[in-house]
N, CA and C of each residue as an Amber inpcrd file, in Angstrom:
protein
   675
  25.1710000 -41.4680000  11.6540000  23.8930000 -40.7580000  11.7180000
  24.0840000 -39.2650000  11.4360000  25.0680000 -38.6880000  12.1110000
  25.3480000 -37.2670000  11.8970000  25.8180000 -37.0160000  10.4760000
  26.5910000 -37.9700000   9.9200000  27.0580000 -37.8120000   8.5330000
  25.8800000 -37.8110000   7.5610000  24.8870000 -38.6930000   7.8340000
  23.7100000 -38.7370000   6.9610000  22.9190000 -37.4300000   7.0280000
  22.7990000 -36.8830000   8.2530000  22.0810000 -35.6090000   8.4070000
  22.8030000 -34.4890000   7.6790000  24.1450000 -34.4870000   7.7950000
  24.9300000 -33.4620000   7.1010000  24.7920000 -33.5920000   5.5930000
  24.7810000 -34.8470000   5.1070000  24.6400000 -35.0680000   3.6670000
  23.2710000 -34.5980000   3.1850000  22.2170000 -34.9420000   3.9460000
  20.8710000 -34.5050000   3.5650000  20.7620000 -32.9800000   3.5810000
  21.3730000 -32.3470000   4.5540000  21.3460000 -30.8880000   4.6440000
  22.0550000 -30.2580000   3.4500000  23.2070000 -30.8540000   3.0850000
  23.9510000 -30.3380000   1.9310000  23.1630000 -30.5400000   0.6420000
  22.4930000 -31.6950000   0.5390000  21.6860000 -31.9530000  -0.6600000
  20.5340000 -30.9530000  -0.7740000  19.8700000 -30.6850000   0.3570000
  18.7710000 -29.7180000   0.3450000  19.2470000 -28.3190000  -0.0270000
  20.3960000 -27.9240000   0.5160000  20.9450000 -26.6160000   0.1920000
  21.3300000 -26.5330000  -1.2740000  21.8700000 -27.6390000  -1.8100000
  22.2420000 -27.6650000  -3.2310000  21.0060000 -27.5350000  -4.1120000
  19.9430000 -28.2850000  -3.7420000  18.7050000 -28.2110000  -4.5200000
  18.1020000 -26.8130000  -4.4500000  18.1190000 -26.2210000  -3.2590000
  17.5820000 -24.8730000  -3.0890000  18.3770000 -23.8570000  -3.8920000
  19.6870000 -23.9930000  -3.8810000  20.5460000 -23.0690000  -4.6300000
  20.2990000 -23.1970000  -6.1310000  20.2000000 -24.4440000  -6.6080000
  19.9570000 -24.6650000  -8.0410000  18.5850000 -24.1130000  -8.4410000
  17.5910000 -24.3210000  -7.5530000  16.2440000 -23.8210000  -7.8460000
  16.2340000 -22.3020000  -7.9580000  16.9650000 -21.6360000  -7.0600000
  17.0220000 -20.1730000  -7.1050000  17.7520000 -19.6960000  -8.3520000
  18.8860000 -20.3350000  -8.6410000  19.6870000 -19.9270000  -9.8020000
  18.9160000 -20.1270000 -11.1010000  18.1850000 -21.2430000 -11.1930000
  17.4340000 -21.5290000 -12.4170000  16.0970000 -20.7880000 -12.4300000
  15.4450000 -20.6860000 -11.2770000  14.0990000 -20.1140000 -11.2160000
  14.0510000 -18.6240000 -11.4700000  15.0260000 -17.8830000 -10.9480000
  15.0120000 -16.4240000 -11.1170000  15.1040000 -16.0180000 -12.5890000
  16.0260000 -16.5840000 -13.3830000  16.0400000 -16.2220000 -14.8120000
  14.7510000 -16.6020000 -15.5360000  14.1780000 -17.7730000 -15.1710000
  12.9260000 -18.1820000 -15.8150000  11.8040000 -17.2110000 -15.4700000
  11.7180000 -16.8250000 -14.2010000  10.7000000 -15.8700000 -13.7740000
  10.8990000 -14.5160000 -14.4500000  12.1460000 -14.0850000 -14.5480000
  12.4550000 -12.8220000 -15.2140000  12.0660000 -12.8900000 -16.6860000
  12.3200000 -14.0390000 -17.3210000  11.9670000 -14.2120000 -18.7350000
  10.4560000 -14.1660000 -18.9330000   9.7170000 -14.8420000 -18.0340000
   8.2600000 -14.8800000 -18.1630000   7.6590000 -13.4890000 -17.9790000
   8.1230000 -12.7630000 -16.9680000   7.5630000 -11.4380000 -16.6900000
   7.8460000 -10.4420000 -17.8080000   8.9690000 -10.6080000 -18.4840000
   9.3470000  -9.6700000 -19.5440000   9.0160000 -10.1840000 -20.9420000
   8.4920000 -11.3960000 -21.0360000   8.0780000 -11.9080000 -22.3390000
   6.7880000 -11.2190000 -22.7680000   6.5990000 -11.1160000 -24.0540000
   5.4480000 -10.3800000 -24.5810000   4.3870000 -11.3360000 -25.1120000
   3.1460000 -10.9560000 -24.8540000   2.0100000 -11.7010000 -25.3780000
   1.3290000 -10.8480000 -26.4480000   1.0050000 -11.4560000 -27.5600000
   0.3770000 -10.7420000 -28.6710000  -1.1420000 -10.7430000 -28.4710000
  -1.7040000  -9.5520000 -28.3720000  -3.1540000  -9.3910000 -28.2450000
  -3.6530000  -8.6770000 -29.4970000  -4.5050000  -9.3510000 -30.2600000
  -5.0040000  -8.8130000 -31.5250000  -6.5220000  -8.6890000 -31.4390000
  -6.9980000  -7.4630000 -31.5260000  -8.4410000  -7.1930000 -31.5040000
  -8.8780000  -6.8510000 -32.9230000  -9.8390000  -7.6200000 -33.4420000
 -10.3200000  -7.4370000 -34.8070000 -11.8060000  -7.1170000 -34.7890000
 -12.1890000  -6.0790000 -35.5120000 -13.5960000  -5.6770000 -35.5910000
 -14.0270000  -5.6410000 -37.0510000 -15.1620000  -6.2680000 -37.3380000
 -15.7420000  -6.2750000 -38.6810000 -17.1930000  -5.8170000 -38.5880000
 -17.5220000  -4.7960000 -39.3570000 -18.8900000  -4.2760000 -39.3890000
 -19.3560000  -4.2300000 -40.8370000 -20.4990000  -4.8610000 -41.0760000
 -21.1180000  -4.8310000 -42.3990000 -22.5960000  -4.5040000 -42.2030000
 -22.8930000  -3.2020000 -42.2290000 -24.2330000  -2.7060000 -41.9340000
 -24.6700000  -3.1490000 -40.5400000 -25.6670000  -4.0440000 -40.4390000
 -26.1580000  -4.4570000 -39.1240000 -25.3640000  -5.6190000 -38.5280000
 -24.5090000  -6.2330000 -39.3010000 -23.7180000  -7.3670000 -38.8150000
 -22.4050000  -6.8630000 -38.2250000 -22.1960000  -7.1580000 -36.9660000
 -20.9950000  -6.7200000 -36.2570000 -20.3540000  -7.9050000 -35.5550000
 -19.0420000  -8.0120000 -35.6900000 -18.3080000  -9.0980000 -35.0310000
 -16.9800000  -8.5560000 -34.5010000 -16.6880000  -8.8470000 -33.2470000
 -15.4330000  -8.4370000 -32.6130000 -14.7530000  -9.6780000 -32.0530000
 -13.5140000  -9.8930000 -32.4420000 -12.7510000 -11.0640000 -32.0040000
 -11.4730000 -10.6130000 -31.3030000 -11.0650000 -11.3930000 -30.3310000
  -9.8170000 -11.1550000 -29.6110000  -8.9660000 -12.4130000 -29.7150000
  -7.7290000 -12.2410000 -30.1840000  -6.7950000 -13.3630000 -30.3150000
  -5.6130000 -13.1540000 -29.3780000  -5.2180000 -14.2140000 -28.7020000
  -4.0650000 -14.1990000 -27.8030000  -3.0340000 -15.1870000 -28.3160000
  -1.8270000 -14.7020000 -28.5140000  -0.7330000 -15.5530000 -28.9900000
   0.4670000 -15.3640000 -28.0800000   1.0300000 -16.5020000 -27.6870000
   2.1280000 -16.4390000 -26.7130000   3.1080000 -17.5730000 -26.9600000
   4.3650000 -17.2700000 -26.7030000   5.4560000 -18.2390000 -26.7720000
   5.5210000 -18.9000000 -28.1510000   5.8590000 -18.0800000 -29.1410000
   6.0410000 -18.5280000 -30.5260000   4.7770000 -19.2050000 -31.0610000
   3.6240000 -18.6520000 -30.6880000   2.3170000 -19.1370000 -31.1460000
   1.9890000 -20.5560000 -30.6860000   2.7320000 -21.0700000 -29.7060000
   2.3560000 -22.3660000 -29.1360000   1.0190000 -22.2480000 -28.4070000
   0.7690000 -21.0710000 -27.8510000  -0.5350000 -20.7820000 -27.2580000
  -1.2390000 -19.7930000 -28.1790000  -2.3000000 -20.2520000 -28.8120000
  -3.0300000 -19.4340000 -29.7850000  -4.5290000 -19.5810000 -29.5130000
  -5.1220000 -18.5380000 -28.9590000  -6.5340000 -18.5780000 -28.5750000
  -7.2650000 -17.4330000 -29.2680000  -8.3920000 -17.7550000 -29.8830000
  -9.2400000 -16.7460000 -30.5200000 -10.6470000 -16.8600000 -29.9530000
 -11.1810000 -15.7290000 -29.5150000 -12.4970000 -15.7080000 -28.8830000
 -13.3300000 -14.5870000 -29.4760000 -14.5650000 -14.9120000 -29.8300000
 -15.5050000 -13.8950000 -30.2980000 -16.1930000 -13.2670000 -29.0930000
 -15.9340000 -11.9830000 -28.8870000 -16.5000000 -11.2920000 -27.7240000
 -17.8090000 -10.5760000 -28.0590000 -18.0800000 -10.3880000 -29.3480000
 -19.3560000  -9.8000000 -29.7630000 -19.7010000 -10.2960000 -31.1560000
 -20.9180000 -10.7490000 -31.4350000 -22.0520000 -10.8240000 -30.5010000
 -21.9060000 -11.9800000 -29.5160000 -22.5380000 -11.8410000 -28.3510000
 -22.5040000 -12.8590000 -27.3120000 -23.8050000 -13.6380000 -27.3640000
 -23.6830000 -14.9540000 -27.4580000 -24.8710000 -15.8020000 -27.4540000
 -25.3280000 -16.0190000 -26.0220000 -26.5620000 -15.6110000 -25.7260000
 -27.1000000 -15.7190000 -24.3750000 -28.1260000 -16.8480000 -24.3050000
 -28.1510000 -17.5700000 -23.1990000 -29.1680000 -18.6110000 -23.0240000
 -30.5720000 -18.0230000 -23.0240000 -31.5580000 -18.8890000 -23.2790000
 -32.9420000 -18.4300000 -23.3370000 -33.4210000 -17.9020000 -21.9910000
 -32.9580000 -18.5270000 -20.9040000 -33.3950000 -18.0940000 -19.5840000
 -32.9560000 -16.6650000 -19.2920000 -31.7340000 -16.3140000 -19.7680000
 -31.2520000 -14.9530000 -19.5530000 -32.0790000 -13.9560000 -20.3450000
 -32.5140000 -14.3570000 -21.5560000 -33.3220000 -13.4550000 -22.3660000
 -34.6860000 -13.2140000 -21.7160000 -35.2410000 -14.2610000 -21.0610000
 -36.5380000 -14.1100000 -20.4130000 -36.4580000 -13.1580000 -19.2340000
 -35.3430000 -13.2410000 -18.4940000 -35.1910000 -12.4120000 -17.2940000
 -34.5610000 -11.0580000 -17.5820000 -34.3410000 -10.7400000 -18.8490000
 -33.6470000  -9.5060000 -19.2050000 -34.4530000  -8.2760000 -18.7920000
 -35.7850000  -8.3270000 -18.9920000 -36.6160000  -7.1680000 -18.6580000
 -36.6040000  -6.9010000 -17.1600000 -36.6510000  -7.9840000 -16.3660000
 -36.6400000  -7.8030000 -14.9150000 -35.3170000  -7.2260000 -14.4400000
 -34.2140000  -7.6530000 -15.0630000 -32.8950000  -7.1750000 -14.6500000
 -32.6800000  -5.7260000 -15.0560000 -33.2730000  -5.3220000 -16.2040000
 -33.0820000  -3.9480000 -16.6630000 -33.6810000  -2.9500000 -15.6760000
 -34.8490000  -3.2810000 -15.1350000 -35.4850000  -2.3690000 -14.1890000
 -34.6750000  -2.2440000 -12.9150000 -34.0210000  -3.3540000 -12.4850000
 -33.2090000  -3.3040000 -11.2810000 -31.8920000  -2.5840000 -11.5200000
 -31.3290000  -2.7830000 -12.7220000 -30.0270000  -2.1690000 -12.9970000
 -30.1320000  -0.6550000 -13.0890000 -31.2940000  -0.1340000 -13.4710000
 -31.4550000   1.3130000 -13.5700000 -31.3080000   1.9870000 -12.2180000
 -31.7350000   1.2870000 -11.1770000 -31.6540000   1.8820000  -9.8400000
 -30.2870000   1.7260000  -9.2150000 -29.3760000   0.9830000  -9.8990000
 -28.0490000   0.7390000  -9.3300000 -26.9480000   1.2050000 -10.2800000
 -27.1790000   2.3110000 -10.9750000 -26.1570000   2.8600000 -11.8610000
 -25.0010000   3.4050000 -11.0460000 -23.8130000   3.1550000 -11.5670000
 -22.6120000   3.5720000 -10.8440000 -22.1940000   4.9520000 -11.3190000
 -21.9600000   5.8470000 -10.3700000 -21.4740000   7.1800000 -10.7000000
 -19.9770000   7.1170000 -10.9760000 -19.5670000   7.7300000 -12.0820000
 -18.1520000   7.7140000 -12.4330000 -17.3010000   8.4420000 -11.4030000
 -17.9270000   9.3680000 -10.6580000 -17.1530000  10.1030000  -9.6580000
 -16.6590000   9.1950000  -8.5410000 -17.3230000   8.0490000  -8.3290000
 -16.9470000   7.1670000  -7.2370000 -15.7220000   6.3300000  -7.5840000
 -15.4060000   6.2150000  -8.8490000 -14.1980000   5.4930000  -9.2470000
 -13.0170000   6.4390000  -9.0690000 -12.0490000   6.0330000  -8.2890000
 -10.9400000   6.9160000  -7.9670000 -10.1720000   7.3160000  -9.2210000
  -9.9470000   8.6090000  -9.3520000  -9.2600000   9.1410000 -10.5220000
  -7.8290000   8.6330000 -10.6010000  -7.2010000   8.4360000  -9.4550000
  -5.8150000   7.9690000  -9.4500000  -5.7000000   6.5630000 -10.0390000
  -6.7300000   5.7220000  -9.8510000  -6.7120000   4.3870000 -10.4370000
  -6.7740000   4.4570000 -11.9590000  -7.6410000   5.3340000 -12.4700000
  -7.7510000   5.4870000 -13.9170000  -6.4670000   6.0450000 -14.5190000
  -5.8450000   6.9790000 -13.8200000  -4.5840000   7.5360000 -14.3080000
  -3.4820000   6.4800000 -14.3030000  -3.4910000   5.6130000 -13.2940000
  -2.4990000   4.5400000 -13.2380000  -2.6820000   3.5780000 -14.4080000
  -3.9340000   3.2260000 -14.7080000  -4.1960000   2.3580000 -15.8550000
  -3.7860000   3.0340000 -17.1580000  -4.0300000   4.3370000 -17.2450000
  -3.6520000   5.0880000 -18.4460000  -2.1450000   5.0550000 -18.6520000
  -1.3820000   5.2150000 -17.5690000   0.0790000   5.1840000 -17.6910000
   0.5640000   3.8040000 -18.1180000  -0.1010000   2.7560000 -17.6380000
   0.2830000   1.3970000 -18.0190000   0.0090000   1.1620000 -19.5000000
  -1.1860000   1.5760000 -19.9440000  -1.5600000   1.3760000 -21.3460000
  -0.6270000   2.1500000 -22.2670000  -0.1900000   3.3210000 -21.8470000
   0.7240000   4.1230000 -22.6610000   2.0570000   3.4220000 -22.8820000
   2.4520000   2.5700000 -21.9190000   3.7300000   1.8700000 -22.0270000
   3.6450000   0.6190000 -22.8950000   2.4280000   0.1650000 -23.1850000
   2.2610000  -1.0600000 -23.9620000   2.7230000  -0.8250000 -25.3960000
   3.4880000  -1.7690000 -25.9170000   4.0090000  -1.6520000 -27.2780000
   2.9080000  -1.9750000 -28.2880000   2.6970000  -1.0680000 -29.2340000
   1.6760000  -1.2350000 -30.2660000   2.3600000  -1.6120000 -31.5720000
   1.9470000  -2.7500000 -32.1370000   2.5570000  -3.2160000 -33.3830000
   1.8080000  -2.7270000 -34.6120000   0.4800000  -2.7020000 -34.5270000
  -0.2930000  -2.3470000 -35.7180000  -1.6170000  -1.7000000 -35.3270000
  -1.9430000  -0.6470000 -36.0360000  -3.2610000  -0.0180000 -35.9460000
  -3.8010000   0.0860000 -37.3660000  -4.8860000  -0.6380000 -37.6300000
  -5.4870000  -0.6570000 -38.9670000  -6.9540000  -0.2690000 -38.8440000
  -7.3610000   0.7020000 -39.6330000  -8.7500000   1.1440000 -39.6060000
  -9.1670000   1.5650000 -41.0090000 -10.1700000   0.8880000 -41.5370000
 -10.6630000   1.1780000 -42.8830000 -12.1890000   1.2920000 -42.8130000
 -12.6780000   2.5040000 -42.9370000 -14.1150000   2.7680000 -42.8250000
 -14.6620000   3.2460000 -44.1570000 -15.7210000   2.5710000 -44.6010000
 -16.4740000   3.0040000 -45.7780000 -17.9310000   3.1720000 -45.3550000
 -18.4840000   4.3100000 -45.6330000 -19.8610000   4.5600000 -45.2130000
 -20.5300000   5.4770000 -46.2170000 -21.8430000   5.4980000 -46.1660000
 -22.5740000   6.3570000 -47.0760000 -23.9060000   6.7920000 -46.5030000
 -24.3540000   7.9620000 -46.9460000 -25.6540000   8.4870000 -46.5410000
 -26.1210000   9.4780000 -47.5990000 -27.4180000   9.4660000 -47.8440000
 -27.9670000  10.3980000 -48.8180000 -28.0500000  11.8160000 -48.2660000
 -27.8740000  11.9400000 -46.9690000 -27.8230000  13.2630000 -46.3390000
 -26.3940000  13.7980000 -46.4620000 -26.2040000  14.7490000 -47.3420000
 -24.8630000  15.2450000 -47.6520000 -24.2300000  15.9230000 -46.4420000
 -24.9990000  16.7200000 -45.7290000 -24.4520000  17.4200000 -44.5590000
 -24.0020000  16.4350000 -43.4840000 -24.8080000  15.4220000 -43.2480000
 -24.4560000  14.4180000 -42.2440000 -23.2090000  13.6470000 -42.6640000
 -23.1330000  13.2720000 -43.9350000 -21.9700000  12.5370000 -44.4360000
 -20.6990000  13.3670000 -44.3140000 -20.7900000  14.6430000 -44.6470000
 -19.6180000  15.5190000 -44.5420000 -19.1970000  15.7040000 -43.0870000
 -20.1710000  15.8340000 -42.1960000 -19.8600000  15.9980000 -40.7730000
 -19.1390000  14.7660000 -40.2320000 -19.6340000  13.5830000 -40.5740000
 -18.9930000  12.3430000 -40.1230000 -17.5870000  12.2240000 -40.6960000
 -17.4120000  12.6470000 -41.9380000 -16.0910000  12.5760000 -42.5700000
 -15.0800000  13.4450000 -41.8200000 -15.4890000  14.6690000 -41.4690000
 -14.6030000  15.5630000 -40.7120000 -14.3260000  14.9940000 -39.3240000
 -15.3610000  14.4590000 -38.6880000 -15.2140000  13.9030000 -37.3400000
 -14.2530000  12.7190000 -37.3260000 -14.3640000  11.8420000 -38.3180000
 -13.4830000  10.6720000 -38.3900000 -12.0390000  11.0970000 -38.6210000
 -11.8260000  12.1010000 -39.4650000 -10.4620000  12.5750000 -39.7070000
  -9.8440000  13.1940000 -38.4540000 -10.6570000  13.9040000 -37.6610000
 -10.1550000  14.4320000 -36.3820000  -9.7860000  13.2870000 -35.4530000
 -10.6350000  12.2640000 -35.4230000 -10.3620000  11.0960000 -34.5880000
  -9.0960000  10.3830000 -35.0410000  -8.9270000  10.2270000 -36.3440000
  -7.7120000   9.6000000 -36.8760000  -6.4700000  10.3990000 -36.5030000
  -6.5900000  11.7300000 -36.5300000  -5.4520000  12.5560000 -36.1400000
  -5.0460000  12.3330000 -34.6990000  -6.0370000  12.2130000 -33.8100000
  -5.7310000  11.9360000 -32.4000000  -5.1380000  10.5470000 -32.2210000
  -5.6330000   9.5840000 -32.9870000  -5.1030000   8.2170000 -32.9010000
  -3.6470000   8.1770000 -33.3360000  -3.3270000   8.8630000 -34.4220000
  -1.9470000   8.8680000 -34.9120000  -1.0020000   9.5480000 -33.9330000
  -1.5080000  10.5240000 -33.1770000  -0.6720000  11.1890000 -32.1740000
  -0.5450000  10.3680000 -30.8970000  -1.5780000   9.6200000 -30.5780000
  -1.5950000   8.8620000 -29.3220000  -0.7700000   7.5850000 -29.4250000
  -0.9610000   6.8220000 -30.5190000  -0.3040000   5.5340000 -30.6720000
   1.0280000   5.6980000 -31.3910000   2.0630000   5.1660000 -30.7820000
   3.3730000   5.0940000 -31.4220000   3.5120000   3.6890000 -31.9960000
   2.8600000   3.4760000 -33.1400000   2.7340000   2.1360000 -33.7070000
   3.7740000   1.8930000 -34.7880000   4.2000000   0.6150000 -34.8830000
   5.1340000   0.2380000 -35.9420000   4.4570000   0.3040000 -37.3080000
   3.1800000  -0.1090000 -37.3560000   2.4010000  -0.0470000 -38.5880000
   1.0970000   0.6970000 -38.3030000   0.7300000   1.5930000 -39.2040000
  -0.5170000   2.3300000 -39.0180000  -1.1420000   2.6120000 -40.3760000
  -2.4140000   2.2460000 -40.4890000  -3.1650000   2.4840000 -41.7210000
  -4.5480000   2.9990000 -41.3270000  -4.8450000   4.2430000 -41.6910000
  -6.1160000   4.8720000 -41.3470000  -6.7490000   5.4190000 -42.6210000
  -7.9540000   4.9490000 -42.9070000  -8.6050000   5.3670000 -44.1480000
 -10.1090000   5.5040000 -43.9190000 -10.7020000   6.5100000 -44.5380000
 -12.1490000   6.6940000 -44.5050000 -12.6090000   7.0730000 -45.9060000
 -13.6690000   6.3930000 -46.3670000 -14.1890000   6.6310000 -47.7090000
 -15.6820000   6.9300000 -47.6210000 -16.0910000   8.1800000 -47.8430000
 -17.5200000   8.5150000 -47.7830000 -18.2110000   8.2790000 -49.1240000
 -19.5250000   8.0730000 -49.0440000 -20.3460000   7.9290000 -50.2410000
 -21.6150000   8.7550000 -50.0380000 -21.9970000   9.5170000 -51.0440000
 -23.1240000  10.4390000 -50.9110000 -24.3840000   9.9570000 -51.6320000
 -24.3680000   8.7390000 -52.1470000 -25.5120000   8.2480000 -52.9240000
 -26.1590000   7.0080000 -52.3230000 -25.5030000   6.3550000 -51.3560000
 -26.0400000   5.1260000 -50.7670000 -25.9770000   5.1900000 -49.2490000
 -26.8400000   4.4170000 -48.6100000 -26.8510000   4.3140000 -47.1540000
 -26.2520000   2.9670000 -46.7400000 -25.0550000   3.0000000 -46.1930000
 -24.4020000   1.7620000 -45.7630000 -23.2340000   2.1140000 -44.8470000
 -22.6980000   1.0920000 -44.2040000 -21.4850000   1.2500000 -43.4010000
 -20.7270000  -0.0710000 -43.4010000 -19.4370000   0.0220000 -43.6840000
 -18.5450000  -1.1320000 -43.6330000 -17.2550000  -0.7080000 -42.9360000
 -16.8080000  -1.5580000 -42.0570000 -15.6170000  -1.2040000 -41.2800000
 -14.7850000  -2.4450000 -41.0100000 -13.4870000  -2.2490000 -41.1100000
 -12.5180000  -3.2890000 -40.7670000 -11.4450000  -2.6460000 -39.9010000
 -11.2830000  -3.1500000 -38.6800000 -10.3030000  -2.5780000 -37.7660000
  -9.4770000  -3.6480000 -37.0870000  -8.1930000  -3.3540000 -36.9130000
  -7.2750000  -4.2810000 -36.2410000  -6.3920000  -3.4820000 -35.2910000
  -6.3170000  -3.9410000 -34.0550000  -5.4060000  -3.3650000 -33.0640000
  -4.5330000  -4.4870000 -32.5220000  -3.2410000  -4.3850000 -32.7940000
  -2.2850000  -5.4210000 -32.3820000  -1.3210000  -4.8140000 -31.3690000
  -1.4170000  -5.2790000 -30.1280000  -0.5350000  -4.7880000 -29.0700000
   0.2820000  -5.9430000 -28.5130000   1.4200000  -5.5940000 -27.9100000
   2.3190000  -6.6200000 -27.3560000   2.7210000  -6.2480000 -25.9260000
   1.8240000  -6.3850000 -24.9800000   2.1880000  -6.0940000 -23.5870000
   3.0290000  -7.2160000 -22.9980000   3.8380000  -6.8850000 -22.0120000
   4.5800000  -7.9080000 -21.2850000   3.6580000  -8.5370000 -20.2450000
   4.0580000  -9.7110000 -19.7660000   3.2740000 -10.3720000 -18.7300000
   3.2110000  -9.5090000 -17.4680000   4.2800000  -8.7700000 -17.2210000
   4.3000000  -7.8640000 -16.0700000   3.2460000  -6.7710000 -16.2280000
   3.1330000  -6.2120000 -17.4430000   2.1130000  -5.1950000 -17.6930000
   0.7110000  -5.7550000 -17.4690000   0.4930000  -6.9880000 -17.9210000
  -0.8260000  -7.6060000 -17.7790000  -1.1700000  -7.8180000 -16.3110000
  -0.1880000  -8.2770000 -15.5300000  -0.4210000  -8.4990000 -14.1000000
  -0.7890000  -7.1850000 -13.4110000  -0.0320000  -6.1210000 -13.7160000
  -0.3120000  -4.8150000 -13.1050000  -1.6700000  -4.2870000 -13.5590000
  -1.9940000  -4.4920000 -14.8480000  -3.2710000  -4.0210000 -15.3770000
  -4.4390000  -4.7550000 -14.7260000  -4.3060000  -6.0700000 -14.5600000
  -5.3610000  -6.8530000 -13.9130000  -5.5660000  -6.3920000 -12.4740000
  -4.4680000  -6.0960000 -11.7770000  -4.5820000  -5.6050000 -10.4030000
  -5.3180000  -4.2680000 -10.3600000  -5.0100000  -3.3840000 -11.3260000
  -5.6810000  -2.0890000 -11.3640000  -7.1640000  -2.2150000 -11.6660000
  -7.5010000  -3.0690000 -12.6530000  -8.9060000  -3.2830000 -12.9960000
  -9.6560000  -3.9100000 -11.8220000  -9.0080000  -4.8500000 -11.1410000
  -9.6410000  -5.5010000  -9.9920000  -9.9040000  -4.4950000  -8.8710000
  -8.9710000  -3.5640000  -8.6720000  -9.1580000  -2.5460000  -7.6330000
 -10.3520000  -1.6500000  -7.9590000 -10.4790000  -1.2650000  -9.2310000
 -11.6280000  -0.4650000  -9.6400000 -12.9220000  -1.2590000  -9.4680000
 -12.8690000  -2.5540000  -9.8030000 -14.0460000  -3.4160000  -9.6350000
 -14.4760000  -3.4750000  -8.1740000 -13.4990000  -3.5820000  -7.2650000
 -13.8130000  -3.6180000  -5.8330000 -14.4290000  -2.2930000  -5.3890000
 -13.8890000  -1.1700000  -5.8850000 -14.4510000   0.1390000  -5.5380000
 -15.9120000   0.2490000  -5.9790000 -16.1880000  -0.2320000  -7.2020000
 -17.5590000  -0.1930000  -7.7140000 -18.4700000  -1.0870000  -6.8760000
 -17.9640000  -2.2650000  -6.5210000 -18.7630000  -3.2080000  -5.7360000
 -19.0860000  -2.6320000  -4.3600000 -18.0890000  -2.0030000  -3.7290000
 -18.3160000  -1.3880000  -2.4140000 -19.3450000  -0.2630000  -2.5230000
 -19.2230000   0.5500000  -3.5860000 -20.1770000   1.6490000  -3.7760000
 -21.6010000   1.1180000  -3.9530000 -21.7470000   0.0470000  -4.7540000
 -23.0680000  -0.5400000  -4.9610000 -23.6480000  -1.0610000  -3.6510000
 -22.7940000  -1.6950000  -2.8440000 -23.2580000  -2.2450000  -1.5730000
 -23.7170000  -1.1390000  -0.6340000 -22.9320000  -0.0570000  -0.5550000
 -23.3000000   1.0680000   0.3110000 -24.6040000   1.7090000  -0.1630000
 -24.7130000   1.9080000  -1.4690000 -25.9190000   2.5280000  -2.0060000
 -27.1360000   1.6420000  -1.7870000 -26.9630000   0.3210000  -1.9520000
 -28.0760000  -0.6140000  -1.7430000 -28.5380000  -0.5850000  -0.2890000
 -27.5870000  -0.5390000   0.6520000 -27.9440000  -0.4770000   2.0770000
 -28.6870000   0.8170000   2.4030000 -28.2420000   1.9300000   1.7900000
 -28.9280000   3.2030000   2.0210000 -30.3620000   3.1560000   1.4960000
 -30.5520000   2.5440000   0.3160000 -31.8970000   2.4360000  -0.2440000
 -32.7830000   1.5590000   0.6300000 -32.2110000   0.4690000   1.1840000
 -32.9820000  -0.4160000   2.0600000 -33.4070000   0.3190000   3.3260000
 -32.4910000   1.1370000   3.8810000 -32.8260000   1.8990000   5.0840000
 -33.9460000   2.9030000   4.8110000 -33.8910000   3.5430000   3.6460000
 -34.9460000   4.4960000   3.2870000 -36.2820000   3.7870000   3.1420000
 -36.2780000   2.5920000   2.5190000 -37.5140000   1.8250000   2.3570000
 -38.0880000   1.4150000   3.7070000 -37.2090000   0.9680000   4.6240000
 -37.6700000   0.5560000   5.9510000 -38.2790000   1.7340000   6.7130000
 -37.6450000   2.8980000   6.6130000 -38.1810000   4.0920000   7.2790000
 -39.5380000   4.4710000   6.6900000 -39.6500000   4.3670000   5.3650000
 -40.9230000   4.6790000   4.7170000 -42.0300000   3.7390000   5.1590000
 -41.7180000   2.4330000   5.2510000 -42.7140000   1.4670000   5.7040000
 -43.1280000   1.7470000   7.1450000 -42.1510000   2.0750000   7.9920000
 -42.4470000   2.3580000   9.4010000 -43.3670000   3.5710000   9.5330000
 -43.0860000   4.6110000   8.7570000 -43.9090000   5.8190000   8.8190000
 -45.3380000   5.5490000   8.3550000 -45.4750000   4.7180000   7.3150000
 -46.8080000   4.3960000   6.8160000 -47.6030000   3.6190000   7.8630000
 -46.9280000   2.6130000   8.5010000 -47.6050000   1.8220000   9.5190000
 -47.9820000   2.6880000  10.7100000 -47.0900000   3.5640000  11.1060000
 -47.3360000   4.4260000  12.2700000 -48.5040000   5.3680000  12.0070000
 -48.5060000   5.9920000  10.8230000 -49.5830000   6.9150000  10.4820000
 -50.9110000   6.1860000  10.3370000 -50.8620000   4.9890000   9.8010000
 -52.0860000   4.2100000   9.6550000 -52.6500000   3.8050000  10.9920000
 -51.7820000   3.4910000  11.9610000 -52.2420000   3.0830000  13.2940000
 -52.8970000   4.2480000  14.0180000 -52.3300000   5.4610000  13.8570000
 -52.8690000   6.6280000  14.5470000 -54.1970000   7.0790000  13.9600000
 -54.4230000   6.7700000  12.7190000 -55.6560000   7.2070000  12.1070000
 -56.8350000   6.3770000  12.5880000
């Protein structure tokens, strides 16, 4: 009996040891493996489409999702006007989002490896001054992009036209964050989301208290009259 218990104990310890020896390298590999995130934007005058592609583990996982335009159910479209009036009273002040959280997210994004930045803009307007202003503005923006992103591939182009009114744009952003970066980024975004939710709840309670006080004052004044 004791021999069987000793054997079972040794077997469990062996399994635990093997699991640790094998599991730690696998976990380390997963956390440091990179996922390809490709954001593609296409604009042709009024037609706009933005797609996000996720590729992982030698493209065995390949997901493409159109994030814009978003198809909404009919019921949501009917209730859109009612929701807009409510959302106006619950706007979130940027000051309530902790600056340290935004700085932490900024530091994480700066560490993400950028593989490709592609931007090709063609636009036109019969207003010469406006077209020239946009051309200068885009070149300033491109200069900041080239300084900000340390990309392996970068293509930035803008072509103005002074005789036609149109806009065409093709943009690609290819980044390769590690799974560890994604986990940390999700935690940071979730923390900001919680801060916003708490702020909305506090503000909603304050508005309810003000409404209740207003109703009480009206009833009291009406009774005395």
